[in-house]
Coordinates of N, CA, C and O in Angstrom, one line a residue:
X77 N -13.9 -19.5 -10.6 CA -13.7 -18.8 -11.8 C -13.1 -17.4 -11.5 O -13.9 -16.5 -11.3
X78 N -12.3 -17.3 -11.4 CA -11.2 -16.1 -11.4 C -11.2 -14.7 -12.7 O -11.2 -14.8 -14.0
X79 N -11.4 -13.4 -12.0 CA -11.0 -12.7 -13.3 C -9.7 -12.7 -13.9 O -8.7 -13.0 -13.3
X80 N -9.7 -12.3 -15.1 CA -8.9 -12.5 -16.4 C -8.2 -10.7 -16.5 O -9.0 -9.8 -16.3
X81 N -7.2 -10.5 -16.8 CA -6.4 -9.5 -16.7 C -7.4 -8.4 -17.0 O -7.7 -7.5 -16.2
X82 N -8.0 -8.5 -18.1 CA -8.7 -7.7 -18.9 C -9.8 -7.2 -17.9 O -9.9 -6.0 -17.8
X83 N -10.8 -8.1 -17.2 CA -11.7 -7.6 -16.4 C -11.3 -7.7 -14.9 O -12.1 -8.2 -14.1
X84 N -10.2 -7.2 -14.7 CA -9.1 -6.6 -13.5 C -8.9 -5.2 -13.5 O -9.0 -4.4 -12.5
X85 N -8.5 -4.9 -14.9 CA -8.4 -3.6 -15.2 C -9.3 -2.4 -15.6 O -9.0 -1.3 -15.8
X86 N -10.4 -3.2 -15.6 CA -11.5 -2.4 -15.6 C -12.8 -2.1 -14.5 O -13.6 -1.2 -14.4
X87 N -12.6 -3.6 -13.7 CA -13.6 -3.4 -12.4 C -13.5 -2.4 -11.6 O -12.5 -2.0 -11.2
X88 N -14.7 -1.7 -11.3 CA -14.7 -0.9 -10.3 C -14.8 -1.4 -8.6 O -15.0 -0.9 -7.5
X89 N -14.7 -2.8 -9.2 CA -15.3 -3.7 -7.8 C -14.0 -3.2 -6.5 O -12.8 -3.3 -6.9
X90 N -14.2 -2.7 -5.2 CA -13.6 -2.4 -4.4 C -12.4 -3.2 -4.5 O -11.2 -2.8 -4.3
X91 N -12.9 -4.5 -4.7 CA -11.3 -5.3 -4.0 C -10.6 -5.1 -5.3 O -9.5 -4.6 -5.1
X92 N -10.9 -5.3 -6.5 CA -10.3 -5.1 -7.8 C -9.9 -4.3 -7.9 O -9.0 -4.5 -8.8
X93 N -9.8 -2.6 -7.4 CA -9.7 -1.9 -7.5 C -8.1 -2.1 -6.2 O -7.0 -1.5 -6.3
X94 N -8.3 -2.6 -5.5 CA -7.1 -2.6 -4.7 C -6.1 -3.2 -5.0 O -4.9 -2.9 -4.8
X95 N -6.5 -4.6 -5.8 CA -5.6 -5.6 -6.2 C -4.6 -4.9 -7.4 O -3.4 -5.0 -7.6
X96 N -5.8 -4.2 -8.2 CA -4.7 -3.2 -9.0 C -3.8 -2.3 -8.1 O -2.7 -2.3 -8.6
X97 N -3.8 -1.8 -7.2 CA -2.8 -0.9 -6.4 C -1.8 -1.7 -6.4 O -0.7 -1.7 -7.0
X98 N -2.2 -2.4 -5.7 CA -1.1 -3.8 -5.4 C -0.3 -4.1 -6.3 O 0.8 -3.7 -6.1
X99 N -0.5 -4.6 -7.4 CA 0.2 -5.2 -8.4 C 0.9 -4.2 -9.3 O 1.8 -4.5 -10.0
X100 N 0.2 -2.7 -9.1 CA 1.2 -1.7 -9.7 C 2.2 -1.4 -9.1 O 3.3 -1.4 -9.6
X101 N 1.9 -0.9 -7.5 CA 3.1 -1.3 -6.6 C 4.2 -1.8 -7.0 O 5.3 -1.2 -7.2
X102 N 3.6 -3.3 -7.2 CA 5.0 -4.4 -7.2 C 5.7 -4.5 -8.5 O 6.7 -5.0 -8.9
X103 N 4.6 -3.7 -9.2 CA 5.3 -3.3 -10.5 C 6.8 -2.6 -11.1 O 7.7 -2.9 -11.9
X104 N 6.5 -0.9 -9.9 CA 7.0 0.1 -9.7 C 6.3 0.5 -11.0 O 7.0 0.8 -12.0
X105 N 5.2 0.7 -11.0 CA 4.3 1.6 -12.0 C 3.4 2.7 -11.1 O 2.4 2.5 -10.4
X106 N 4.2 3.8 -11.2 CA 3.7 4.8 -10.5 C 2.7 5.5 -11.0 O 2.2 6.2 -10.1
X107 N 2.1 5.4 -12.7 CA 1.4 6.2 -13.0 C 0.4 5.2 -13.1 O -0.7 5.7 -13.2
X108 N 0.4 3.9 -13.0 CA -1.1 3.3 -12.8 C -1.6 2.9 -11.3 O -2.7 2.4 -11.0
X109 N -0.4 3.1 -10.4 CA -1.0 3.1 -9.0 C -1.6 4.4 -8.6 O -2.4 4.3 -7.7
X110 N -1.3 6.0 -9.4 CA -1.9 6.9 -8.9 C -3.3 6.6 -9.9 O -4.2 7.4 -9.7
X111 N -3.6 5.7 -10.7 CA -4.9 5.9 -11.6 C -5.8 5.1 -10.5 O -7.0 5.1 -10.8
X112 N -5.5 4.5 -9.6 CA -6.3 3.8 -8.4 C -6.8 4.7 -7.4 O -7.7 4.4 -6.7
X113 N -6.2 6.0 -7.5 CA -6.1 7.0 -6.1 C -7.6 8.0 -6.6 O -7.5 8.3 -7.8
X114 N -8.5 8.3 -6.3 CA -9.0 9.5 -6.3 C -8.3 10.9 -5.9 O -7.6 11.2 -5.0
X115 N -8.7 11.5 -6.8 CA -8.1 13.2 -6.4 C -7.7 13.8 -5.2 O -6.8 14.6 -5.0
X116 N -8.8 13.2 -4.1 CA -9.0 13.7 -2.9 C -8.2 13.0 -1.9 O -7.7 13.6 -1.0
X117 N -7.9 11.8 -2.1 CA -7.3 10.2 -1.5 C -6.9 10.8 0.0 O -6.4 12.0 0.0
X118 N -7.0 10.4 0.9 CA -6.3 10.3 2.3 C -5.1 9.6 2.4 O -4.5 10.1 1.4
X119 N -4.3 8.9 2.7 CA -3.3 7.6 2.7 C -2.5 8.3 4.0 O -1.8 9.4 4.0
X120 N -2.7 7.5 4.9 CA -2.5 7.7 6.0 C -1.4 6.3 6.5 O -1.9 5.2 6.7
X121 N 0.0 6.4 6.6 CA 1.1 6.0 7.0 C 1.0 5.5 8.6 O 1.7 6.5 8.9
X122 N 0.9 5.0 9.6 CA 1.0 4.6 10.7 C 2.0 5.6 11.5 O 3.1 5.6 11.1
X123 N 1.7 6.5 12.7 CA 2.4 6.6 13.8 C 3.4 5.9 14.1 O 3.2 4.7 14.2
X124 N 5.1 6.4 14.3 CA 6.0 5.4 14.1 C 6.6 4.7 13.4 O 7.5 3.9 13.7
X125 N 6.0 4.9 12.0 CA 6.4 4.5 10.5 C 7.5 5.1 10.0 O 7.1 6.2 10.3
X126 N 8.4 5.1 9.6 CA 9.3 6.1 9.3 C 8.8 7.1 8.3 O 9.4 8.1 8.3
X127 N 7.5 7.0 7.4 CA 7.0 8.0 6.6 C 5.4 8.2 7.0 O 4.5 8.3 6.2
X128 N 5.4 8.4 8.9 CA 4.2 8.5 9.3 C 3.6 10.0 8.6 O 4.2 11.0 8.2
X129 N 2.2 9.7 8.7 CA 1.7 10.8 8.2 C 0.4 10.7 7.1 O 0.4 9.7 6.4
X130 N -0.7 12.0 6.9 CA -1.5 11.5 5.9 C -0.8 12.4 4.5 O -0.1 13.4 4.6
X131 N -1.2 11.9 3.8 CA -0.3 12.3 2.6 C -1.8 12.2 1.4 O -2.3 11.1 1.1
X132 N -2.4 13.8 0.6 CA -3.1 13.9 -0.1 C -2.5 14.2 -1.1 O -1.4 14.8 -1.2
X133 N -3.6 13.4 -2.7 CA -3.3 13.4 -3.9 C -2.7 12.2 -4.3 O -1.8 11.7 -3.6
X134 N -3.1 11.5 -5.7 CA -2.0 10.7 -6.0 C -0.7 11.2 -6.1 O 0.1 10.4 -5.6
X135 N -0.4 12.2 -6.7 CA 1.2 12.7 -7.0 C 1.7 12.2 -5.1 O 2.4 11.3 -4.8
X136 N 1.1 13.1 -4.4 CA 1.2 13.5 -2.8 C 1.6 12.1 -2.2 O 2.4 11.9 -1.3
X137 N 0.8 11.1 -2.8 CA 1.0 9.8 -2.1 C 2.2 8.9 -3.2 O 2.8 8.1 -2.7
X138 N 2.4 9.1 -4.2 CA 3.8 8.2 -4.3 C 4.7 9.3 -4.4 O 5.9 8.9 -4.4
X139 N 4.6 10.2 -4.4 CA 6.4 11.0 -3.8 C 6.6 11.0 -2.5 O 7.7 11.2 -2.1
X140 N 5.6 10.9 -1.8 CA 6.1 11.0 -0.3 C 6.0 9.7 0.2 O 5.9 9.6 1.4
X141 N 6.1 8.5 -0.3 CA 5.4 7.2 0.1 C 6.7 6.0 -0.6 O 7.8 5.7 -0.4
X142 N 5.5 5.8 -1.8 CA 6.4 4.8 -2.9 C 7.7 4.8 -3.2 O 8.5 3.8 -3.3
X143 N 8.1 6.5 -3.5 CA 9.1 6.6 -4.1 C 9.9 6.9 -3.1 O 11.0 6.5 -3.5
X144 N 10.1 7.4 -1.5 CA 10.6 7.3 -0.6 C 11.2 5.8 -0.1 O 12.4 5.6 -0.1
X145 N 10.5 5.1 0.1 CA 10.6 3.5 0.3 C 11.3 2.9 -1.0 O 12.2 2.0 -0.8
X146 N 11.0 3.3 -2.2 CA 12.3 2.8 -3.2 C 13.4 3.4 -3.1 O 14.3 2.9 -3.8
X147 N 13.8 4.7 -2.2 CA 14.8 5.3 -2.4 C 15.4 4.8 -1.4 O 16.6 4.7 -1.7
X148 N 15.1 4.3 0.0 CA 15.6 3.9 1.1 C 15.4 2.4 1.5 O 15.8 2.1 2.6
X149 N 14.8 1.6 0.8 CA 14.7 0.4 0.9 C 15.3 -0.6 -0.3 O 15.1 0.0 -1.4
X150 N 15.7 -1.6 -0.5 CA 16.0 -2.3 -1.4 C 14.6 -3.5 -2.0 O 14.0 -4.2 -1.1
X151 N 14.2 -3.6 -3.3 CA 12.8 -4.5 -3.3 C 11.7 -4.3 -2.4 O 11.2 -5.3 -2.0
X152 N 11.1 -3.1 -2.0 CA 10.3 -3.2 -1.2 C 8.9 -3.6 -1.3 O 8.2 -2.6 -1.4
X153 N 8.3 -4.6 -1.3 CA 7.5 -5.3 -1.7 C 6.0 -5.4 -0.5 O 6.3 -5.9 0.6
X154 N 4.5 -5.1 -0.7 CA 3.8 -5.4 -0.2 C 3.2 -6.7 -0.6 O 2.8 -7.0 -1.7
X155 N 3.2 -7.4 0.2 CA 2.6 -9.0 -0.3 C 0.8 -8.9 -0.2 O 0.5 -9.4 0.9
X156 N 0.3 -8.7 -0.6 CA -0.9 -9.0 -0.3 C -2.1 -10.2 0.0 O -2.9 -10.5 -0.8
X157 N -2.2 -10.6 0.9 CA -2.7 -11.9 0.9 C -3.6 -12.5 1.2 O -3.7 -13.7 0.9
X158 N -4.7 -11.8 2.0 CA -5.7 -12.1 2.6 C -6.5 -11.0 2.1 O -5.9 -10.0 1.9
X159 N -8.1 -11.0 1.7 CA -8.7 -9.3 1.7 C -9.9 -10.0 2.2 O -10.4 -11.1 2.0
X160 N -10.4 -8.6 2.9 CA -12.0 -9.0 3.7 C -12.6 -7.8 3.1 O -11.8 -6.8 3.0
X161 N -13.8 -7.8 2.8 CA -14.7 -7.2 1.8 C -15.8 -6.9 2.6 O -16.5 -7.7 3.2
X162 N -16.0 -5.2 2.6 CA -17.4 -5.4 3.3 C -17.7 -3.8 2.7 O -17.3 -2.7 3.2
X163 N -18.8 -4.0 1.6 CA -19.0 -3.0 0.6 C -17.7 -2.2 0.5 O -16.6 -2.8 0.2
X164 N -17.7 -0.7 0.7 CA -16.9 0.0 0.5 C -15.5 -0.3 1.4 O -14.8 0.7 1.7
X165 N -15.2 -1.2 1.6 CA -14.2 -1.2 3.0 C -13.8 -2.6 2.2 O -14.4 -3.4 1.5
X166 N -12.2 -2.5 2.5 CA -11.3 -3.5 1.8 C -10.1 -3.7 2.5 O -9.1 -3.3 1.9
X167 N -9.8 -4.5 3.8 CA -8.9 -4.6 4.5 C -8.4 -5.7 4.2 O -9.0 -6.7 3.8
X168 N -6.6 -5.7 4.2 CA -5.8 -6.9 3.6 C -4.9 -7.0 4.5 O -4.6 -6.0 5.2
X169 N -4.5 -8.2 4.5 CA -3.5 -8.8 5.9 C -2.2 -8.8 4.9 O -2.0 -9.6 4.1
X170 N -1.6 -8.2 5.1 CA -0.3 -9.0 3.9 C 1.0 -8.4 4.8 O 1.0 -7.6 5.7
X171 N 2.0 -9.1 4.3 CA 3.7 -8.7 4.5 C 4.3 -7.8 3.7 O 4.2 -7.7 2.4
X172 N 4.9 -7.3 4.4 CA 6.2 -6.2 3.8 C 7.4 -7.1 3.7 O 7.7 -8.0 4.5
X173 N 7.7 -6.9 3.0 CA 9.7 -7.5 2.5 C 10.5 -6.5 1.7 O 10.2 -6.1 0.6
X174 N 11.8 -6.2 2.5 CA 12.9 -5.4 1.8 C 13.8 -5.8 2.3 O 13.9 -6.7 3.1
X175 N 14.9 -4.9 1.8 CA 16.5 -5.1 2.5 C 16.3 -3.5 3.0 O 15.4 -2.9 2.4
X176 N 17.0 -2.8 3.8 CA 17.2 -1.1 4.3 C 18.8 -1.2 3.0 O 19.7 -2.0 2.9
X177 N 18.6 -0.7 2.6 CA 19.9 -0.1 1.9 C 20.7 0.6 2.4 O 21.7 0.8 1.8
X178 N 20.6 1.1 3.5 CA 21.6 1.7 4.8 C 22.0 0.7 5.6 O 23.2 0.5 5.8
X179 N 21.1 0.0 6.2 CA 21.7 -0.8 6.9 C 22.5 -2.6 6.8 O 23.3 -3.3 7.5
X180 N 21.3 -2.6 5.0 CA 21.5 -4.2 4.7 C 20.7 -5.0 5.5 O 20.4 -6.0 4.8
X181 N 20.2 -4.9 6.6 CA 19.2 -5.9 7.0 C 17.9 -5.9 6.3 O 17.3 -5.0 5.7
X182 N 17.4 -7.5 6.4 CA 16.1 -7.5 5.5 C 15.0 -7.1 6.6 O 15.4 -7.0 7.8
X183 N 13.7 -6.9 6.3 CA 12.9 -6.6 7.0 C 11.4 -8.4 6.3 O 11.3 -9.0 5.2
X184 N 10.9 -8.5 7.2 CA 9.7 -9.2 7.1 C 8.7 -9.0 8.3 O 8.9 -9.6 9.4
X185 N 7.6 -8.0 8.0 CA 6.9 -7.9 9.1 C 5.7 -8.1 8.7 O 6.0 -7.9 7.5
X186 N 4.4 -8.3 8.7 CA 2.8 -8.6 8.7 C 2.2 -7.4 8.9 O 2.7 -6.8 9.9
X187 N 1.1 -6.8 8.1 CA 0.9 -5.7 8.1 C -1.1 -5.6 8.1 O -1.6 -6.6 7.5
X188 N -1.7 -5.2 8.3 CA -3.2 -4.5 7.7 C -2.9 -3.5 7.1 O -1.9 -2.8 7.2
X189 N -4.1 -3.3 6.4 CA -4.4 -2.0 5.5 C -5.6 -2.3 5.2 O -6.0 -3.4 4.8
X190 N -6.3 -0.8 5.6 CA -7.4 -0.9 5.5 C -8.1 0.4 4.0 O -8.0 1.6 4.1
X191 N -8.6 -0.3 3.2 CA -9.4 0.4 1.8 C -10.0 0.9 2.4 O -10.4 0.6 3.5
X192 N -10.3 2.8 1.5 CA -11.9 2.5 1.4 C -12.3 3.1 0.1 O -12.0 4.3 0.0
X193 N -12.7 2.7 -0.8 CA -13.2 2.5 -2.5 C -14.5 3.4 -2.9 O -15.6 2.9 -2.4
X194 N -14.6 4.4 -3.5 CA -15.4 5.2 -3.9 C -15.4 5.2 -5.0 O -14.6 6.0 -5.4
X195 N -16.3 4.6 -6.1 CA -16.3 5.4 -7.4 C -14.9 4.6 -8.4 O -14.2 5.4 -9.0
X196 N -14.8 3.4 -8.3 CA -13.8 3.1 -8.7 C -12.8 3.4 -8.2 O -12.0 2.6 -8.6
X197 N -12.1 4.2 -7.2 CA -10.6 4.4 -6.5 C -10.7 4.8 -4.8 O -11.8 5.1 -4.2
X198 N -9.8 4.8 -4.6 CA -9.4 4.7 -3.7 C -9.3 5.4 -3.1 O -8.2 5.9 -3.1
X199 N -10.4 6.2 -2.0 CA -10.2 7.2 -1.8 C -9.5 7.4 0.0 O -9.0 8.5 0.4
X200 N -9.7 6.2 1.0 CA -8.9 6.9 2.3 C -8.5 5.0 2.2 O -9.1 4.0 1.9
X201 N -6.7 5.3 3.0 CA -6.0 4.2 3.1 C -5.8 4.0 4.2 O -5.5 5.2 4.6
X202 N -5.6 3.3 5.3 CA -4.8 3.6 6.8 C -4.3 2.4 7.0 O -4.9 1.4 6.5
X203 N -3.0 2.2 7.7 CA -1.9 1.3 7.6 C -1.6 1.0 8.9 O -1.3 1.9 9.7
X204 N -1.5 -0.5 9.3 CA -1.3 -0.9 10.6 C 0.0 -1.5 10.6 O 0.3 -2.3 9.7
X205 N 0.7 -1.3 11.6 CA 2.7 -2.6 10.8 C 2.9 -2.1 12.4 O 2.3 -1.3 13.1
X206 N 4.0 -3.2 12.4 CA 5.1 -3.4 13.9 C 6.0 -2.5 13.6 O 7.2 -2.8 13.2
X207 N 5.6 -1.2 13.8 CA 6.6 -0.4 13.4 C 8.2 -0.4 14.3 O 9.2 0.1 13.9
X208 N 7.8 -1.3 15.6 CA 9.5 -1.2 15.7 C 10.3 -2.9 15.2 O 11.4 -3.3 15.6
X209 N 9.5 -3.6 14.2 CA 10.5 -4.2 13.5 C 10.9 -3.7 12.3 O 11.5 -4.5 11.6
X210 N 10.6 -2.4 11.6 CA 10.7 -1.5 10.7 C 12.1 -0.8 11.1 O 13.3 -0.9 10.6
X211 N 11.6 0.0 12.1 CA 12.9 0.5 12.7 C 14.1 0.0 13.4 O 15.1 0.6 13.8
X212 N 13.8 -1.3 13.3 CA 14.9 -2.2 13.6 C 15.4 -2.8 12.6 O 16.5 -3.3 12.9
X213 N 15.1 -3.0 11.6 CA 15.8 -2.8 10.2 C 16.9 -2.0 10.0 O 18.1 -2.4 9.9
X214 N 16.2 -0.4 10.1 CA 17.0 0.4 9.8 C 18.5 1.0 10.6 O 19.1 1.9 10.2
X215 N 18.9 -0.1 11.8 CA 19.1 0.3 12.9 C 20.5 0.1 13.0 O 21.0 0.4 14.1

């Protein structure tokens, strides 16, 4: 028995709470992916990422993040696919897919990311990827 759109959008349940990130993401709904972020949010980019770095605030995390990667990637898409749940902690195994819009190559690499959910949102993110098939995209 699966939730239903309606009790998606209102769970405060950790993973619900991420699945909405996700799906706003893939949306390109920036003002309901920052409604996932707490005020405080960490979102921490991987070493080697091309937008390494931690980045505070919702505004902080899709101008320096979301809207970066739409501006330099074509479709950039997080797949989400796997989530492991353990209270506050919400790690998901999923794929990246884009094209680099500079270079035209597509990218497909396997990624973690690790939640952690406070209070309904999202308050620290940290991001694991092969960052040199990222940069070999771009290349």
């Amino acid at each position: 028995m699966g939730l239903n759109d309606t009790d998606l959008a209102s769970s405060a349940a950790p993973r619900d709470v991420v699945r909405r990130q996700y799906l706003a993401s893939a949306a390109g709904d920036l003002p309901a992916l920052r409604a996932t972020l707490a005020p405080d949010v960490e979102w921490t980019e991987m070493a080697g990422f091309p937008l390494a770095g931690t980045y505070r605030t919702p505004e902080g995390v899709t101008s320096n993040v979301m809207e970066r990667l739409g501006a330099d990637w074509e479709g950039w898409t997080a797949h989400d696919d796997t989530y492991v749940v353990d209270g506050e902690h919400v790690v998901v195994l999923a794929r990246y897919t884009a094209r680099n819009k500079a270079t035209g190559k597509d990218l497909a690499v396997r990624v973690a990311h690790h939640f952690t959910v406070r209070g309904g949102l999202i308050v620290r993110f940290e991001q694991f990827v092969d960052t040199a098939k990222v940069r070999d995209a771009m290349a």
